[in-house]
Amino acid sequence: MAVSQTAIYALVKTDLQNTTPNDLLRKPTTGLLGVSAAAATALKSFDVNTIFDLATSDVFEGARKIVEAGSNTKSLMYQHGNPTADIVRESVVGVTKIDQIRYLSIAALERIPEASAPSIAAALDVANVRDLAEYPPYKAALRILNTAYFPENEPGFDIDQPADLLPTNGNYPTERVQYSTLVMDEIKIGTATTTIDILADTFKPLDLTKLAGADAGFQNVAFGALLTMSQSWFAQGVTLGNLLHSVSLAPGESTRMAIIDWTRKSSAGQADTIVEADELSNETSHNRAMNEVTEATANDAQSGFSSIRGSSSAQQVGVAASAAASFGFGVAGVAATYSAGSNKTAADSFSTSSGYRNLGASTLQNVNDRTHQNAHSVRSKRAAVVKEVSQTEHESISTRILANYNHMHALTIQYYEVLQVYRTRASLAKVDKVIFIPVKLMDFKNDDLIRRFRAVLIAASPNASVRNQLMNLDFTEVSPDPTTNYTWLNGQSPTTLTALTGARLSRQAAADTPSSSTPSLPQPTAQASPTKLPSPSEQWAELADKLWNTVQQTARISGMLSQAVLRPNSSSLFIPTDVVIEGVTMHQSEETESSQTFETIAGELIPISQVSSGYYLAVNELKALHLNVQANEERDNIIRFQLILNRNGVRFPLELPVTQAITWPKKFRGEVLVVNFKTAGMNADVKNYLQNNNMSYSTAVFKSLDATQIALLLSGCVVKIKQRQTNGQVIEKAVPVSQVVEPQPIRYIGNYLAFKMNPNEDDPDWQSWLDTRGLKVGTASEDLVPLPSGGTFAEAVLGRYNCAEKLDMTRFWNWQDSPIPLLPSDIAAIQSGNHDTSDDVKPRQLSNPIINLSAPTTLPEPTGLAAILAAIQNGNMFRDMSGLQGTIQLAQAATNASSAGAMSAGQIAGQNLANQLQADTERQRIAAQKELGMAQIMTGGTPNFSKGGQNISQDGAKVNYFDKTQSDGGSAIDGSTGQYSQNPAALATVWGDGMSRSALVQEVSSNLTKYQSPMQTLSIALAEKALREAKDWADLVSFTPPVEIFKEMKTRNMRIQMLEDAVGDHMNLDHFAVEINKLPSFNGKQLTDVECLSMVRKNINGFIDTSLSSFGPFNAGDQTLWLSDNPLRTVLKIEITPDNAAVVVSEANATHWRFSTLYTEDTWDHPISGTREFGLGKSAAGKTTIYTRGVDRPTTRVVAAGYWFAFSQGAKLWKSFQEKITDMINKNGGDAKVIPPTVKDVLWSELTYQLNVTL
């Protein structure tokens, strides 16, 4: 399979773990584990700069080819005898053999500079060409290259299982999130800033009075960093969590379970806005004049003839025939049927008719109708209803039956929660330099500044009073004078605002007498207090509606100004300050001498007659509208004012509240205030409030600034940065701040604006800051996080036994023979309930209109023409005399009768044919049964059609019974051995399931006796020969390592490959020995035979041809064991061309040791399975020998197919063992010679058969 992403990450350094294989190839070689700075410099000497360069380097490829040529006899260089000229340096290689070049120094490679070869070898820690070819970073680069571009080159690649389509866990993150942390690291403190050492004795507690200052914010620039962290979640798999529930069942017990789970979420939402506006204007007029003259004439003449001929015929033929014969018994049958039907029909019809009708009518009608309707109605209604409705319901119902079919064991079903395990990797994705620039807090005593940011301050203020003050900065309040009488405020009587509001708000029975600002004007009598309003807001809304005439006027003006002119809890009207008055009209009920003037803020009085479009007044310059009265006699007056306003060229009228001056005496002269004009200004209390909360409101203003405004503020500001020149010199220069920061702040901390800087990569201070604080992009930490998945895992556990009972004829196993009587009670039918609750979200309907259109009267229709028109339009005016319909019906009936007869005949013929075929089939089946019975009788058998297992339980019981009889000394029907039958089908064929158990056992015994002897007789000769040949290796054939070795290998995820576990039938038996006449001497001392064997063991690679195989410890612990005096349990890894393998020392003492073949996760299966022994022995002449002998078989079918190659390679290796031991002894003062080896090839099947017979 292809290399996983996790395996690739294990080859690179931590900061590159989140990099894809394609991007890894572009990284420098220092990104690989094992490549130091010195090694990277050495690699650059022969143009290897990146991981891609390393993977495709000609130097390493050449070294690999030389190593391959020295170890692979099939390589091109080995067969040629010389390496390629452009790979090696001739002056160094000389006449060195092709298989020895790999042991030369790396100066032998042409591409490596000869003068630099020693330093390169030292930097890469390689001693020769072979070490360079096996350079781990080079192998890692190759794996990354293959993963990125050539996954098919990876071992185990399967084209039918592409890695990109196979789901895997842990390679790619399922979710990735990023979060940032802002760090303030350094505040630049100016020389004028007073600093206090908090550890000094003079330090005093912090004084909060500093915050009361007008500019209590930060004053100095600060620097810091924005750390962006990336967290990736990798799905690693699932695991079992807590035990949620368990169910215990006695033997033979079953129970039913019903699980009902429902959830319901409901939320409602509705936005309902109702606006009613009715306006009706209708006018109806009817004018009608009619003069009708109608004449109708109908003439009809018919002449026709109809004729029909019909003929139908049906024919059905069916023939069936069959014949069969066998052993003299035959059956034949023939069936035939025929049916036919025919019918002919003829019908003629002739008819002629004629007719004439003449109708006439004359009508004169003159109708004149006129109706006129005129109605007018205006209604306005506003309603807003907000509702939200959302319903979600889920219901799941499941029923289960839990049964324990075991009759001997209790069953417990355990339910565990399933946890999803995630591997989280948190890494530093990015570090941005940040500069904190302070901004001076706002001075809220500056009205212009408040007006500039008024909208921001209104949105940020939680104080309603402050918001109203800010909102009124550009509005003029037009308020009715509280001492003036206004009509329609209290029923039909005029009332002042002071009297009305005072009575209502204080809930008094009578209104207090209001104080007048004009003492010379008599006061009205106190009015009765109306009933109290439900709430003050509703009271003010009612007053405003009555004062300003109608809702229609305020709604119209609000729409034109695009803002509300009425406000809650106020009876005033608010209009923008840029509105001007271009005219005034006044209406009063009686003729009274009076004058009307506007009073300006400056105290100037301007008559309303002077106001026009040419001489307008701005409302923000007015103070009040006065009415000066001069009465000649006692009277009451109702006065109306209407102002003509203009804003930006849009003119609109404003009708002021209807005033009513009370009855004044004769000769009265006085002044009545109609309305007051007040332009709001900045209140000192509001300024103080904003100033006291300076930091909060200033921050709100800072957040509202856009990039352009911030760039304007930063213009003229510079910052000093350091840059490294090309010559390595570091200079410091001042650059505009807006040039090195992003225009929009990333954070607002008090009066600090935090900007991301774009530091120069050559800035030494920034790099030093990152290094000092250990901030390195890519640094990651991993952790495992289990999360509930919502799933459940159920596991069945039998009491102190496996989860199934073994089938055996001596035990009860057929559940159908005796059903379990303990049945659970039924659960009543479960139905999902309705948990829905309806939420009414329908909007309210509009009320019925006040007025409706009257339907116009219906004018009379002329009645004289209706009958004539009906007669003329009647299609059946003249009678049909042709008789055509009857003729058609007669012909159709005849055709149907003919068709029915033909179809009936066909059905009868088909039925006859089917009956004949069924009879023939039954006769042929009976004949076949007779033939089968005759055949069984002729072969000496008894017909029995119930042979064979009816189900797998019966066949399994027979297999177990057969195995028991065989283990007691019997043999299988087909002559095979072992604990399981090799041919259960033969058992099912011979043993009848319909027999009783006693009869079945008798037939089994007779069949075993019948089949045993012939099978033994067939193979006895070959088996005895195999046994004789394997006699000298019997101890190795039957060798089993100690149990402790098996247990230890299991803890190391390894498995011993036993001889009987192999699949190949050919078994290799060999014996290679060296006869020693005189033992060797070293350092003047002659070795003992035990010391000589120990030296051979500890230096075994020196006594074999390592081009064929080489031994090495599996890990450091194995290295220590192997070099000790007791190598038992040592695991050795064998480098075999072209495969790898492993063995374990399964037996050892001073005179011998044994290797057992081993399976490991690193080397997988050993090509052959068996045991090899090394030790001291005696030759036929009684001399000491050092020998190796082994017994092995091919492990897999692939190796078994080429067993001769595997055996021959092993023979070559052990022959080199003989030769090198002999050479070592003879060169060191000893005397030894090679004993001719013994090699045999024995068939495992023949040997094991004979062994079983002997046993």
PDB file of C-alpha atoms in Angstrom, residues 554-563:
ATOM      1  CA  THR A 554     -48.356  63.667  11.210  1.00  0.00           C
ATOM      2  CA  ALA A 555     -47.994  60.506   9.143  1.00  0.00           C
ATOM      3  CA  ARG A 556     -47.820  62.556   5.940  1.00  0.00           C
ATOM      4  CA  ILE A 557     -45.206  64.936   7.323  1.00  0.00           C
ATOM      5  CA  SER A 558     -43.146  62.068   8.801  1.00  0.00           C
ATOM      6  CA  GLY A 559     -43.116  60.369   5.416  1.00  0.00           C
ATOM      7  CA  MET A 560     -41.982  63.528   3.649  1.00  0.00           C
ATOM      8  CA  LEU A 561     -39.215  64.187   6.192  1.00  0.00           C
ATOM      9  CA  SER A 562     -38.235  60.485   6.443  1.00  0.00           C
ATOM     10  CA  GLN A 563     -38.307  60.700  10.234  1.00  0.00           C
TER      11      GLN A 563
END
